PDB file of C-alpha atoms in Angstrom:
ATOM      1  CA  MET A   1     -18.784 -10.884 -12.194  1.00 51.00           C
ATOM      2  CA  ALA A   2     -15.472 -12.008 -13.655  1.00 57.00           C
ATOM      3  CA  ASN A   3     -12.560 -12.307 -11.269  1.00 88.00           C
ATOM      4  CA  LYS A   4     -10.385  -9.241 -10.868  1.00 96.00           C
ATOM      5  CA  LEU A   5      -6.825 -10.459 -11.199  1.00 98.00           C
ATOM      6  CA  MET A   6      -4.481  -8.708  -8.778  1.00 98.00           C
ATOM      7  CA  ILE A   7      -0.853  -8.667  -7.747  1.00 98.00           C
ATOM      8  CA  LEU A   8      -0.119  -7.028  -4.385  1.00 98.00           C
ATOM      9  CA  ASP A   9       3.234  -5.367  -3.697  1.00 99.00           C
ATOM     10  CA  VAL A  10       3.559  -4.869   0.052  1.00 98.00           C
ATOM     11  CA  ASP A  11       5.844  -4.012   2.975  1.00 98.00           C
ATOM     12  CA  THR A  12       3.514  -5.668   5.422  1.00 98.00           C
ATOM     13  CA  GLY A  13       2.875  -3.526   8.414  1.00 97.00           C
ATOM     14  CA  VAL A  14      -0.535  -3.225  10.050  1.00 96.00           C
ATOM     15  CA  ASP A  15      -2.259  -1.283   7.264  1.00 96.00           C
ATOM     16  CA  ASP A  16      -0.842  -3.605   4.577  1.00 98.00           C
ATOM     17  CA  ALA A  17      -2.241  -6.508   6.613  1.00 98.00           C
ATOM     18  CA  GLN A  18      -5.640  -4.824   6.652  1.00 98.00           C
ATOM     19  CA  ALA A  19      -5.457  -4.186   2.897  1.00 98.00           C
ATOM     20  CA  ILE A  20      -4.501  -7.795   2.159  1.00 98.00           C
ATOM     21  CA  MET A  21      -7.385  -9.060   4.296  1.00 98.00           C
ATOM     22  CA  VAL A  22      -9.856  -6.758   2.529  1.00 98.00           C
ATOM     23  CA  ALA A  23      -8.732  -8.134  -0.843  1.00 98.00           C
ATOM     24  CA  LEU A  24      -8.900 -11.738   0.357  1.00 98.00           C
ATOM     25  CA  ALA A  25     -12.468 -11.234   1.587  1.00 97.00           C
ATOM     26  CA  ASP A  26     -13.810 -10.100  -1.792  1.00 97.00           C
ATOM     27  CA  PRO A  27     -15.150 -13.036  -3.836  1.00 96.00           C
ATOM     28  CA  ASN A  28     -14.503 -11.175  -7.095  1.00 96.00           C
ATOM     29  CA  VAL A  29     -10.778 -10.757  -6.450  1.00 97.00           C
ATOM     30  CA  LYS A  30      -8.196 -13.353  -7.407  1.00 97.00           C
ATOM     31  CA  ILE A  31      -4.713 -12.625  -6.045  1.00 98.00           C
ATOM     32  CA  LEU A  32      -2.096 -14.078  -8.389  1.00 98.00           C
ATOM     33  CA  GLY A  33       0.755 -13.383  -6.019  1.00 98.00           C
ATOM     34  CA  ILE A  34       2.170 -11.083  -3.356  1.00 98.00           C
ATOM     35  CA  THR A  35       5.566  -9.455  -3.845  1.00 98.00           C
ATOM     36  CA  CYS A  36       7.357  -8.177  -0.753  1.00 98.00           C
ATOM     37  CA  CYS A  37       9.582  -5.125  -0.363  1.00 98.00           C
ATOM     38  CA  HIS A  38      11.577  -3.329   2.327  1.00 98.00           C
ATOM     39  CA  GLY A  39       9.672  -0.498   3.994  1.00 98.00           C
ATOM     40  CA  ASN A  40       7.710  -0.539   7.238  1.00 97.00           C
ATOM     41  CA  THR A  41      10.192  -3.090   8.556  1.00 97.00           C
ATOM     42  CA  SER A  42      13.023  -5.273   7.242  1.00 97.00           C
ATOM     43  CA  LEU A  43      12.351  -7.479   4.245  1.00 98.00           C
ATOM     44  CA  GLU A  44      12.672 -10.599   6.408  1.00 98.00           C
ATOM     45  CA  ASN A  45       9.937  -9.303   8.711  1.00 98.00           C
ATOM     46  CA  VAL A  46       7.771  -8.298   5.741  1.00 98.00           C
ATOM     47  CA  LEU A  47       7.976 -11.848   4.403  1.00 98.00           C
ATOM     48  CA  LYS A  48       7.099 -13.361   7.799  1.00 98.00           C
ATOM     49  CA  ASN A  49       4.271 -10.863   8.332  1.00 98.00           C
ATOM     50  CA  THR A  50       2.740 -11.545   4.930  1.00 98.00           C
ATOM     51  CA  LEU A  51       2.694 -15.273   5.603  1.00 98.00           C
ATOM     52  CA  ARG A  52       1.116 -14.646   9.022  1.00 98.00           C
ATOM     53  CA  VAL A  53      -1.714 -12.701   7.410  1.00 98.00           C
ATOM     54  CA  LEU A  54      -2.280 -15.410   4.807  1.00 98.00           C
ATOM     55  CA  LYS A  55      -2.303 -18.066   7.517  1.00 98.00           C
ATOM     56  CA  VAL A  56      -5.009 -16.365   9.586  1.00 98.00           C
ATOM     57  CA  CYS A  57      -7.077 -16.081   6.396  1.00 98.00           C
ATOM     58  CA  ASN A  58      -6.424 -19.724   5.431  1.00 98.00           C
ATOM     59  CA  ARG A  59      -4.819 -18.592   2.151  1.00 98.00           C
ATOM     60  CA  LEU A  60      -1.263 -19.889   2.295  1.00 98.00           C
ATOM     61  CA  ASP A  61      -1.895 -21.158  -1.248  1.00 98.00           C
ATOM     62  CA  ILE A  62      -1.171 -17.651  -2.566  1.00 98.00           C
ATOM     63  CA  PRO A  63       2.447 -17.360  -3.809  1.00 98.00           C
ATOM     64  CA  VAL A  64       4.679 -14.949  -1.867  1.00 98.00           C
ATOM     65  CA  TYR A  65       7.891 -13.601  -3.394  1.00 98.00           C
ATOM     66  CA  ARG A  66      11.042 -12.114  -1.900  1.00 98.00           C
ATOM     67  CA  GLY A  67      11.699  -8.645  -3.291  1.00 98.00           C
ATOM     68  CA  CYS A  68      14.163  -5.823  -2.717  1.00 98.00           C
ATOM     69  CA  ALA A  69      15.710  -5.503   0.737  1.00 98.00           C
ATOM     70  CA  THR A  70      17.101  -1.997   0.132  1.00 98.00           C
ATOM     71  CA  PRO A  71      16.184   1.114  -1.882  1.00 98.00           C
ATOM     72  CA  LEU A  72      17.774   1.755  -5.282  1.00 98.00           C
ATOM     73  CA  MET A  73      20.025   4.540  -3.963  1.00 95.00           C
ATOM     74  CA  ASN A  74      18.528   5.965  -0.799  1.00 91.00           C
ATOM     75  CA  HIS A  75      19.532   5.297   2.792  1.00 93.00           C
ATOM     76  CA  LYS A  76      17.288   2.587   4.230  1.00 94.00           C
ATOM     77  CA  ILE A  77      14.557   3.718   6.626  1.00 95.00           C
ATOM     78  CA  ASN A  78      11.673   1.958   8.395  1.00 95.00           C
ATOM     79  CA  ALA A  79       8.466   2.758  10.267  1.00 93.00           C
ATOM     80  CA  GLY A  80       9.190   0.779  13.432  1.00 91.00           C
ATOM     81  CA  ASP A  81       8.118   3.684  15.609  1.00 89.00           C
ATOM     82  CA  TYR A  82       4.582   3.347  14.211  1.00 89.00           C
ATOM     83  CA  HIS A  83       4.108  -0.330  13.331  1.00 93.00           C
ATOM     84  CA  GLY A  84       6.490  -1.786  15.896  1.00 93.00           C
ATOM     85  CA  LYS A  85       9.987  -3.078  15.200  1.00 95.00           C
ATOM     86  CA  ASP A  86       8.672  -6.242  13.566  1.00 96.00           C
ATOM     87  CA  GLY A  87       6.044  -4.323  11.556  1.00 96.00           C
ATOM     88  CA  LEU A  88       3.087  -6.115  13.162  1.00 97.00           C
ATOM     89  CA  GLY A  89       2.785  -4.546  16.571  1.00 96.00           C
ATOM     90  CA  GLU A  90       5.471  -6.613  18.331  1.00 96.00           C
ATOM     91  CA  VAL A  91       3.156  -9.520  19.121  1.00 96.00           C
ATOM     92  CA  PRO A  92       5.060 -12.491  17.675  1.00 93.00           C
ATOM     93  CA  ASP A  93       3.359 -15.774  16.808  1.00 94.00           C
ATOM     94  CA  PRO A  94       5.394 -18.858  17.826  1.00 93.00           C
ATOM     95  CA  ASP A  95       3.423 -20.878  15.283  1.00 94.00           C
ATOM     96  CA  ALA A  96       3.966 -18.471  12.365  1.00 96.00           C
ATOM     97  CA  PRO A  97       4.631 -20.035   8.955  1.00 97.00           C
ATOM     98  CA  GLY A  98       8.281 -20.473   7.997  1.00 97.00           C
ATOM     99  CA  LEU A  99      10.043 -18.787   5.097  1.00 97.00           C
ATOM    100  CA  GLU A 100      10.451 -22.150   3.370  1.00 98.00           C
ATOM    101  CA  LEU A 101       6.953 -21.437   2.002  1.00 98.00           C
ATOM    102  CA  LEU A 102       8.317 -18.599  -0.147  1.00 98.00           C
ATOM    103  CA  GLN A 103       8.563 -19.018  -3.900  1.00 98.00           C
ATOM    104  CA  LYS A 104      12.048 -19.417  -5.347  1.00 98.00           C
ATOM    105  CA  ARG A 105      11.569 -16.769  -8.052  1.00 98.00           C
ATOM    106  CA  LYS A 106      12.438 -13.213  -6.988  1.00 98.00           C
ATOM    107  CA  ALA A 107       9.681 -10.598  -6.850  1.00 98.00           C
ATOM    108  CA  ALA A 108      10.571  -8.429  -9.862  1.00 98.00           C
ATOM    109  CA  LYS A 109      10.950 -11.437 -12.169  1.00 98.00           C
ATOM    110  CA  ALA A 110       7.741 -12.942 -10.793  1.00 98.00           C
ATOM    111  CA  LEU A 111       5.911  -9.674 -11.375  1.00 98.00           C
ATOM    112  CA  VAL A 112       7.042  -9.578 -15.006  1.00 98.00           C
ATOM    113  CA  LYS A 113       6.063 -13.230 -15.535  1.00 98.00           C
ATOM    114  CA  MET A 114       2.612 -12.980 -13.919  1.00 98.00           C
ATOM    115  CA  VAL A 115       1.713  -9.856 -15.878  1.00 98.00           C
ATOM    116  CA  LYS A 116       2.985 -11.331 -19.164  1.00 98.00           C
ATOM    117  CA  GLU A 117       0.884 -14.467 -18.652  1.00 98.00           C
ATOM    118  CA  ASN A 118      -2.235 -12.347 -17.993  1.00 98.00           C
ATOM    119  CA  ALA A 119      -1.591  -9.365 -20.263  1.00 98.00           C
ATOM    120  CA  GLY A 120      -4.241  -6.659 -20.056  1.00 97.00           C
ATOM    121  CA  GLU A 121      -5.996  -8.281 -17.097  1.00 98.00           C
ATOM    122  CA  VAL A 122      -3.828  -7.596 -14.042  1.00 98.00           C
ATOM    123  CA  THR A 123      -4.374  -4.805 -11.543  1.00 98.00           C
ATOM    124  CA  LEU A 124      -1.220  -4.073  -9.546  1.00 98.00           C
ATOM    125  CA  VAL A 125      -1.728  -2.640  -6.061  1.00 98.00           C
ATOM    126  CA  ALA A 126       1.422  -1.125  -4.546  1.00 98.00           C
ATOM    127  CA  THR A 127       1.358  -0.240  -0.854  1.00 98.00           C
ATOM    128  CA  ALA A 128       5.126  -0.285  -0.252  1.00 98.00           C
ATOM    129  CA  PRO A 129       8.105   1.748  -1.405  1.00 98.00           C
ATOM    130  CA  LEU A 130       8.144   1.253  -5.180  1.00 98.00           C
ATOM    131  CA  THR A 131      11.524  -0.489  -5.472  1.00 98.00           C
ATOM    132  CA  ASN A 132      10.185  -3.806  -6.802  1.00 98.00           C
ATOM    133  CA  LEU A 133       8.151  -2.006  -9.471  1.00 98.00           C
ATOM    134  CA  ALA A 134      11.140   0.072 -10.555  1.00 98.00           C
ATOM    135  CA  VAL A 135      13.308  -3.050 -10.921  1.00 98.00           C
ATOM    136  CA  ALA A 136      10.537  -4.875 -12.810  1.00 98.00           C
ATOM    137  CA  VAL A 137      10.197  -2.142 -15.429  1.00 98.00           C
ATOM    138  CA  GLN A 138      13.953  -2.243 -15.930  1.00 98.00           C
ATOM    139  CA  LEU A 139      13.664  -5.980 -16.646  1.00 98.00           C
ATOM    140  CA  ASP A 140      10.727  -5.453 -19.013  1.00 98.00           C
ATOM    141  CA  PRO A 141      10.230  -1.894 -20.295  1.00 98.00           C
ATOM    142  CA  ASN A 142       6.917  -2.998 -21.862  1.00 98.00           C
ATOM    143  CA  LEU A 143       5.510  -4.190 -18.537  1.00 98.00           C
ATOM    144  CA  PRO A 144       3.270  -1.109 -17.980  1.00 98.00           C
ATOM    145  CA  LYS A 145       1.574  -1.644 -21.350  1.00 98.00           C
ATOM    146  CA  LYS A 146       0.541  -5.117 -20.218  1.00 98.00           C
ATOM    147  CA  LEU A 147      -1.051  -3.937 -16.970  1.00 98.00           C
ATOM    148  CA  LYS A 148      -4.748  -3.183 -16.667  1.00 98.00           C
ATOM    149  CA  ALA A 149      -4.139  -0.582 -13.939  1.00 98.00           C
ATOM    150  CA  LEU A 150      -1.813   0.460 -11.133  1.00 98.00           C
ATOM    151  CA  TYR A 151      -3.006   1.609  -7.687  1.00 98.00           C
ATOM    152  CA  ILE A 152      -0.461   3.265  -5.384  1.00 98.00           C
ATOM    153  CA  MET A 153      -0.587   4.308  -1.753  1.00 98.00           C
ATOM    154  CA  GLY A 154       2.072   6.961  -1.527  1.00 98.00           C
ATOM    155  CA  GLY A 155       3.073  10.526  -2.159  1.00 98.00           C
ATOM    156  CA  ASN A 156       1.443  13.703  -0.961  1.00 95.00           C
ATOM    157  CA  THR A 157      -0.371  16.625  -2.529  1.00 96.00           C
ATOM    158  CA  GLU A 158       0.256  19.562  -0.217  1.00 93.00           C
ATOM    159  CA  SER A 159       3.857  18.980   0.906  1.00 89.00           C
ATOM    160  CA  ARG A 160       2.575  17.756   4.283  1.00 86.00           C
ATOM    161  CA  GLY A 161       5.119  15.138   5.215  1.00 88.00           C
ATOM    162  CA  ASN A 162       4.803  12.253   7.656  1.00 90.00           C
ATOM    163  CA  THR A 163       8.451  11.178   7.438  1.00 93.00           C
ATOM    164  CA  THR A 164      10.352  14.276   6.345  1.00 94.00           C
ATOM    165  CA  VAL A 165       9.204  17.900   6.315  1.00 92.00           C
ATOM    166  CA  CYS A 166       7.591  17.473   2.900  1.00 94.00           C
ATOM    167  CA  GLY A 167       7.602  13.757   2.182  1.00 95.00           C
ATOM    168  CA  GLU A 168       5.331  10.744   2.654  1.00 96.00           C
ATOM    169  CA  PHE A 169       6.964   7.513   3.866  1.00 97.00           C
ATOM    170  CA  ASN A 170       6.661   5.235   0.805  1.00 98.00           C
ATOM    171  CA  PHE A 171       8.065   7.826  -1.591  1.00 98.00           C
ATOM    172  CA  VAL A 172      10.741   9.054   0.835  1.00 98.00           C
ATOM    173  CA  ALA A 173      11.867   5.458   1.437  1.00 98.00           C
ATOM    174  CA  ASP A 174      12.887   5.182  -2.235  1.00 98.00           C
ATOM    175  CA  PRO A 175      12.505   8.455  -4.167  1.00 98.00           C
ATOM    176  CA  GLU A 176      14.309   7.154  -7.266  1.00 98.00           C
ATOM    177  CA  ALA A 177      11.974   4.178  -7.497  1.00 98.00           C
ATOM    178  CA  ALA A 178       8.921   6.415  -7.112  1.00 98.00           C
ATOM    179  CA  TYR A 179      10.275   8.703  -9.841  1.00 98.00           C
ATOM    180  CA  ILE A 180      10.834   5.764 -12.216  1.00 98.00           C
ATOM    181  CA  VAL A 181       7.381   4.304 -11.594  1.00 98.00           C
ATOM    182  CA  LEU A 182       5.523   7.592 -12.066  1.00 98.00           C
ATOM    183  CA  ASP A 183       7.560   8.247 -15.198  1.00 98.00           C
ATOM    184  CA  ARG A 184       7.415   4.840 -16.903  1.00 98.00           C
ATOM    185  CA  TYR A 185       4.179   3.209 -15.764  1.00 98.00           C
ATOM    186  CA  THR A 186       1.846   4.733 -18.332  1.00 97.00           C
ATOM    187  CA  CYS A 187      -1.058   2.369 -17.605  1.00 98.00           C
ATOM    188  CA  PRO A 188      -4.110   3.870 -15.852  1.00 98.00           C
ATOM    189  CA  THR A 189      -2.662   4.972 -12.506  1.00 98.00           C
ATOM    190  CA  TYR A 190      -4.525   5.798  -9.295  1.00 98.00           C
ATOM    191  CA  ILE A 191      -2.842   7.335  -6.264  1.00 98.00           C
ATOM    192  CA  ALA A 192      -4.021   7.454  -2.649  1.00 98.00           C
ATOM    193  CA  PRO A 193      -1.805  10.195  -1.160  1.00 97.00           C
ATOM    194  CA  TRP A 194      -1.096  10.859   2.508  1.00 94.00           C
ATOM    195  CA  GLU A 195      -3.252  13.942   3.136  1.00 93.00           C
ATOM    196  CA  PHE A 196      -6.226  12.342   1.382  1.00 95.00           C
ATOM    197  CA  THR A 197      -6.119   9.315   3.687  1.00 94.00           C
ATOM    198  CA  CYS A 198      -6.020  11.575   6.752  1.00 91.00           C
ATOM    199  CA  ARG A 199      -9.077  13.514   5.613  1.00 92.00           C
ATOM    200  CA  ASN A 200     -11.007  10.353   4.869  1.00 93.00           C
ATOM    201  CA  SER A 201     -10.205   8.580   8.134  1.00 92.00           C
ATOM    202  CA  LEU A 202     -12.851   6.567   9.968  1.00 93.00           C
ATOM    203  CA  PRO A 203     -14.082   7.202  13.547  1.00 92.00           C
ATOM    204  CA  TRP A 204     -12.331   5.353  16.350  1.00 92.00           C
ATOM    205  CA  SER A 205     -15.773   4.163  17.435  1.00 93.00           C
ATOM    206  CA  PHE A 206     -16.025   2.246  14.159  1.00 95.00           C
ATOM    207  CA  CYS A 207     -12.615   0.722  14.827  1.00 94.00           C
ATOM    208  CA  ASP A 208     -13.813  -0.402  18.281  1.00 94.00           C
ATOM    209  CA  MET A 209     -16.918  -1.989  16.786  1.00 95.00           C
ATOM    210  CA  LEU A 210     -14.895  -3.691  14.069  1.00 95.00           C
ATOM    211  CA  LEU A 211     -12.353  -5.249  16.406  1.00 95.00           C
ATOM    212  CA  ALA A 212     -15.037  -6.429  18.852  1.00 96.00           C
ATOM    213  CA  HIS A 213     -16.159  -9.137  16.410  1.00 95.00           C
ATOM    214  CA  ASP A 214     -15.726 -12.624  17.845  1.00 96.00           C
ATOM    215  CA  THR A 215     -13.690 -14.093  14.993  1.00 97.00           C
ATOM    216  CA  GLU A 216     -10.098 -15.265  14.656  1.00 97.00           C
ATOM    217  CA  LYS A 217      -9.411 -12.545  12.085  1.00 98.00           C
ATOM    218  CA  ALA A 218     -10.778  -9.781  14.336  1.00 98.00           C
ATOM    219  CA  ARG A 219      -8.751 -11.020  17.290  1.00 97.00           C
ATOM    220  CA  PHE A 220      -5.638 -11.103  15.097  1.00 97.00           C
ATOM    221  CA  MET A 221      -6.237  -7.564  13.861  1.00 97.00           C
ATOM    222  CA  LYS A 222      -6.927  -6.260  17.366  1.00 96.00           C
ATOM    223  CA  LYS A 223      -3.689  -7.780  18.621  1.00 97.00           C
ATOM    224  CA  ILE A 224      -1.421  -6.498  15.823  1.00 97.00           C
ATOM    225  CA  SER A 225      -2.973  -3.009  15.697  1.00 95.00           C
ATOM    226  CA  CYS A 226      -2.725  -2.163  19.406  1.00 93.00           C
ATOM    227  CA  PHE A 227       0.806  -0.715  19.092  1.00 92.00           C
ATOM    228  CA  SER A 228       0.011   1.529  16.106  1.00 90.00           C
ATOM    229  CA  ARG A 229      -3.304   2.634  17.586  1.00 89.00           C
ATOM    230  CA  LYS A 230      -1.552   3.961  20.687  1.00 88.00           C
ATOM    231  CA  LYS A 231       0.833   5.849  18.412  1.00 84.00           C
ATOM    232  CA  ALA A 232      -1.995   7.192  16.242  1.00 85.00           C
ATOM    233  CA  GLN A 233      -3.910   8.467  19.266  1.00 83.00           C
ATOM    234  CA  SER A 234      -0.866  10.106  20.864  1.00 77.00           C
ATOM    235  CA  ALA A 235      -0.647  13.891  21.077  1.00 62.00           C
ATOM    236  CA  ASP A 236       2.526  14.045  18.967  1.00 65.00           C
ATOM    237  CA  TYR A 237       1.014  12.040  16.126  1.00 60.00           C
ATOM    238  CA  GLN A 238      -2.156  14.128  16.146  1.00 57.00           C
ATOM    239  CA  LYS A 239      -0.029  17.150  15.266  1.00 58.00           C
ATOM    240  CA  GLU A 240       1.244  15.358  12.155  1.00 59.00           C
ATOM    241  CA  VAL A 241      -2.056  14.504  10.512  1.00 57.00           C
ATOM    242  CA  THR A 242      -3.907  17.063   8.439  1.00 51.00           C
ATOM    243  CA  GLU A 243      -7.601  16.599   9.219  1.00 53.00           C
ATOM    244  CA  GLY A 244      -9.822  13.783  10.402  1.00 54.00           C
ATOM    245  CA  LYS A 245      -8.079  12.466  13.489  1.00 68.00           C
ATOM    246  CA  GLY A 246      -9.473   8.959  13.300  1.00 82.00           C
ATOM    247  CA  PHE A 247      -8.631   5.420  12.206  1.00 86.00           C
ATOM    248  CA  ASN A 248      -6.493   5.787   9.081  1.00 91.00           C
ATOM    249  CA  SER A 249      -5.558   2.540   7.324  1.00 94.00           C
ATOM    250  CA  CYS A 250      -3.562   4.252   4.569  1.00 95.00           C
ATOM    251  CA  ASP A 251      -2.848   1.270   2.334  1.00 98.00           C
ATOM    252  CA  THR A 252      -6.416   0.020   2.384  1.00 98.00           C
ATOM    253  CA  TYR A 253      -7.669   3.064   0.443  1.00 98.00           C
ATOM    254  CA  ALA A 254      -5.615   2.044  -2.586  1.00 98.00           C
ATOM    255  CA  MET A 255      -6.828  -1.537  -2.223  1.00 98.00           C
ATOM    256  CA  ALA A 256     -10.474  -0.531  -1.923  1.00 98.00           C
ATOM    257  CA  ALA A 257     -10.229   1.607  -5.056  1.00 98.00           C
ATOM    258  CA  ALA A 258      -8.671  -1.297  -6.963  1.00 98.00           C
ATOM    259  CA  ILE A 259     -11.474  -3.621  -5.840  1.00 98.00           C
ATOM    260  CA  ASP A 260     -14.432  -1.295  -6.503  1.00 97.00           C
ATOM    261  CA  ASP A 261     -14.333   1.134  -9.420  1.00 90.00           C
ATOM    262  CA  THR A 262     -17.048   3.290  -7.805  1.00 96.00           C
ATOM    263  CA  PHE A 263     -15.191   3.750  -4.503  1.00 97.00           C
ATOM    264  CA  ILE A 264     -13.549   7.023  -5.624  1.00 98.00           C
ATOM    265  CA  THR A 265     -16.121   9.843  -5.620  1.00 98.00           C
ATOM    266  CA  GLU A 266     -13.829  12.820  -6.265  1.00 98.00           C
ATOM    267  CA  SER A 267     -10.370  12.993  -7.839  1.00 98.00           C
ATOM    268  CA  ASP A 268      -7.964  15.090  -9.894  1.00 97.00           C
ATOM    269  CA  GLU A 269      -6.421  14.038 -13.206  1.00 98.00           C
ATOM    270  CA  VAL A 270      -2.911  15.434 -13.205  1.00 98.00           C
ATOM    271  CA  ALA A 271       0.617  14.578 -14.318  1.00 98.00           C
ATOM    272  CA  VAL A 272       2.813  13.665 -11.364  1.00 98.00           C
ATOM    273  CA  SER A 273       6.502  13.284 -10.636  1.00 98.00           C
ATOM    274  CA  VAL A 274       8.848  13.115  -7.642  1.00 98.00           C
ATOM    275  CA  GLU A 275      11.417  15.638  -6.430  1.00 97.00           C
ATOM    276  CA  LEU A 276      14.849  14.009  -6.170  1.00 97.00           C
ATOM    277  CA  GLN A 277      17.090  16.918  -5.206  1.00 95.00           C
ATOM    278  CA  GLY A 278      15.723  19.360  -2.640  1.00 93.00           C
ATOM    279  CA  THR A 279      17.173  19.751   0.834  1.00 93.00           C
ATOM    280  CA  TYR A 280      13.704  19.572   2.381  1.00 95.00           C
ATOM    281  CA  THR A 281      11.628  18.286  -0.542  1.00 96.00           C
ATOM    282  CA  ARG A 282      13.425  15.118  -1.680  1.00 97.00           C
ATOM    283  CA  GLY A 283      10.802  12.403  -2.105  1.00 97.00           C
ATOM    284  CA  MET A 284       7.891  14.843  -2.308  1.00 97.00           C
ATOM    285  CA  MET A 285       5.305  14.152  -4.994  1.00 98.00           C
ATOM    286  CA  VAL A 286       5.021  16.913  -7.584  1.00 97.00           C
ATOM    287  CA  LEU A 287       1.629  17.659  -9.174  1.00 97.00           C
ATOM    288  CA  ASP A 288       1.899  19.452 -12.518  1.00 97.00           C
ATOM    289  CA  TYR A 289      -1.377  21.387 -12.703  1.00 96.00           C
ATOM    290  CA  MET A 290       0.216  23.922 -15.093  1.00 97.00           C
ATOM    291  CA  ASP A 291       1.328  21.191 -17.541  1.00 96.00           C
ATOM    292  CA  LEU A 292       4.893  22.462 -17.454  1.00 97.00           C
ATOM    293  CA  LEU A 293       6.357  18.934 -17.508  1.00 95.00           C
ATOM    294  CA  LYS A 294       4.534  18.183 -20.776  1.00 96.00           C
ATOM    295  CA  LYS A 295       3.773  14.632 -19.657  1.00 96.00           C
ATOM    296  CA  LYS A 296       1.064  12.910 -21.675  1.00 95.00           C
ATOM    297  CA  HIS A 297       0.297  10.424 -18.913  1.00 97.00           C
ATOM    298  CA  LYS A 298      -1.853  11.728 -16.069  1.00 98.00           C
ATOM    299  CA  ALA A 299      -2.646   9.974 -12.824  1.00 98.00           C
ATOM    300  CA  THR A 300      -5.951   9.908 -10.949  1.00 98.00           C
ATOM    301  CA  VAL A 301      -5.225  11.409  -7.534  1.00 98.00           C
ATOM    302  CA  MET A 302      -7.911  10.489  -5.005  1.00 98.00           C
ATOM    303  CA  LYS A 303      -9.651  13.250  -3.029  1.00 97.00           C
ATOM    304  CA  LYS A 304     -12.888  11.754  -1.672  1.00 97.00           C
ATOM    305  CA  VAL A 305     -14.264   8.220  -1.419  1.00 98.00           C
ATOM    306  CA  ASP A 306     -17.400   6.354  -0.387  1.00 98.00           C
ATOM    307  CA  LEU A 307     -16.707   5.725   3.294  1.00 96.00           C
ATOM    308  CA  GLU A 308     -19.791   3.535   3.763  1.00 97.00           C
ATOM    309  CA  LYS A 309     -18.433   1.111   1.159  1.00 97.00           C
ATOM    310  CA  PHE A 310     -15.075   1.310   2.904  1.00 97.00           C
ATOM    311  CA  LYS A 311     -16.601   0.365   6.248  1.00 97.00           C
ATOM    312  CA  GLN A 312     -18.389  -2.608   4.717  1.00 98.00           C
ATOM    313  CA  MET A 313     -15.148  -3.879   3.193  1.00 98.00           C
ATOM    314  CA  PHE A 314     -13.522  -3.791   6.625  1.00 97.00           C
ATOM    315  CA  VAL A 315     -16.436  -5.620   8.216  1.00 97.00           C
ATOM    316  CA  ASN A 316     -16.340  -8.318   5.506  1.00 98.00           C
ATOM    317  CA  SER A 317     -12.589  -8.746   5.930  1.00 98.00           C
ATOM    318  CA  LEU A 318     -12.878  -9.830   9.573  1.00 97.00           C
ATOM    319  CA  LYS A 319     -15.787 -12.264   9.302  1.00 96.00           C
TER     320      LYS A 319
END
């Protein structure tokens, strides 16, 4: 099978780390570069965390780019209460790679360049707030036409928030960027929303089995995920999730769908947008089932996936 060319846009917390490792483990995936964005933690931490993941996978050859440190207009937020203040479970590595390994080119410009050089072949997987993507399309309005596909972890379908009353973290972290991306990226677009990931969570027993593997990667993942696992299993967090109170690696659903076209087993095709104004609904994803927005471009919103394939991807990623 021909290589799938990918660019990953991340805000590396624990689930981004898992998603990156799943992509690295697939022999049919070639990662052209990783662009980093504010989000789960500060941009500086995201950069360090991304390099840590690449180091444990012996893939420091993959270019990493510094992206946006702040949202376009929004107040900056983070997910330190879930991922830890540093984004990777507050278990620092004294031997972590230094930021001198970063590429000199900034993320948005790098994104435009990589896509232009591989027009029609690149799949972009976005698991962070969409700030870098919004800036990139401002630099090159024709960028979406050159993409093969875009996969997003973000948004929600039933106004069940995990950050605000009605909003999912990635979209709430930069609503204007999410609005721009859903409006201007007219390439085939696939979205893994918050409630969907909750309903398709994996059993904690699988997580235990996965992290019991005697490999460097498994030990790394066990160490960095301890903080977020305690949070996920807490009584307060259990009230937040919709259904399926198990191991929910949100970002990895978008990655798995990008890797395997048959991963999605049920979805909706619908035009989507983002609410920018509401007192309680700012950052909420809007699904236009009545076609009132008259948008020609429709996104594929994931509803169900092949969880057995998902499990195998996780197992492969920690070998």
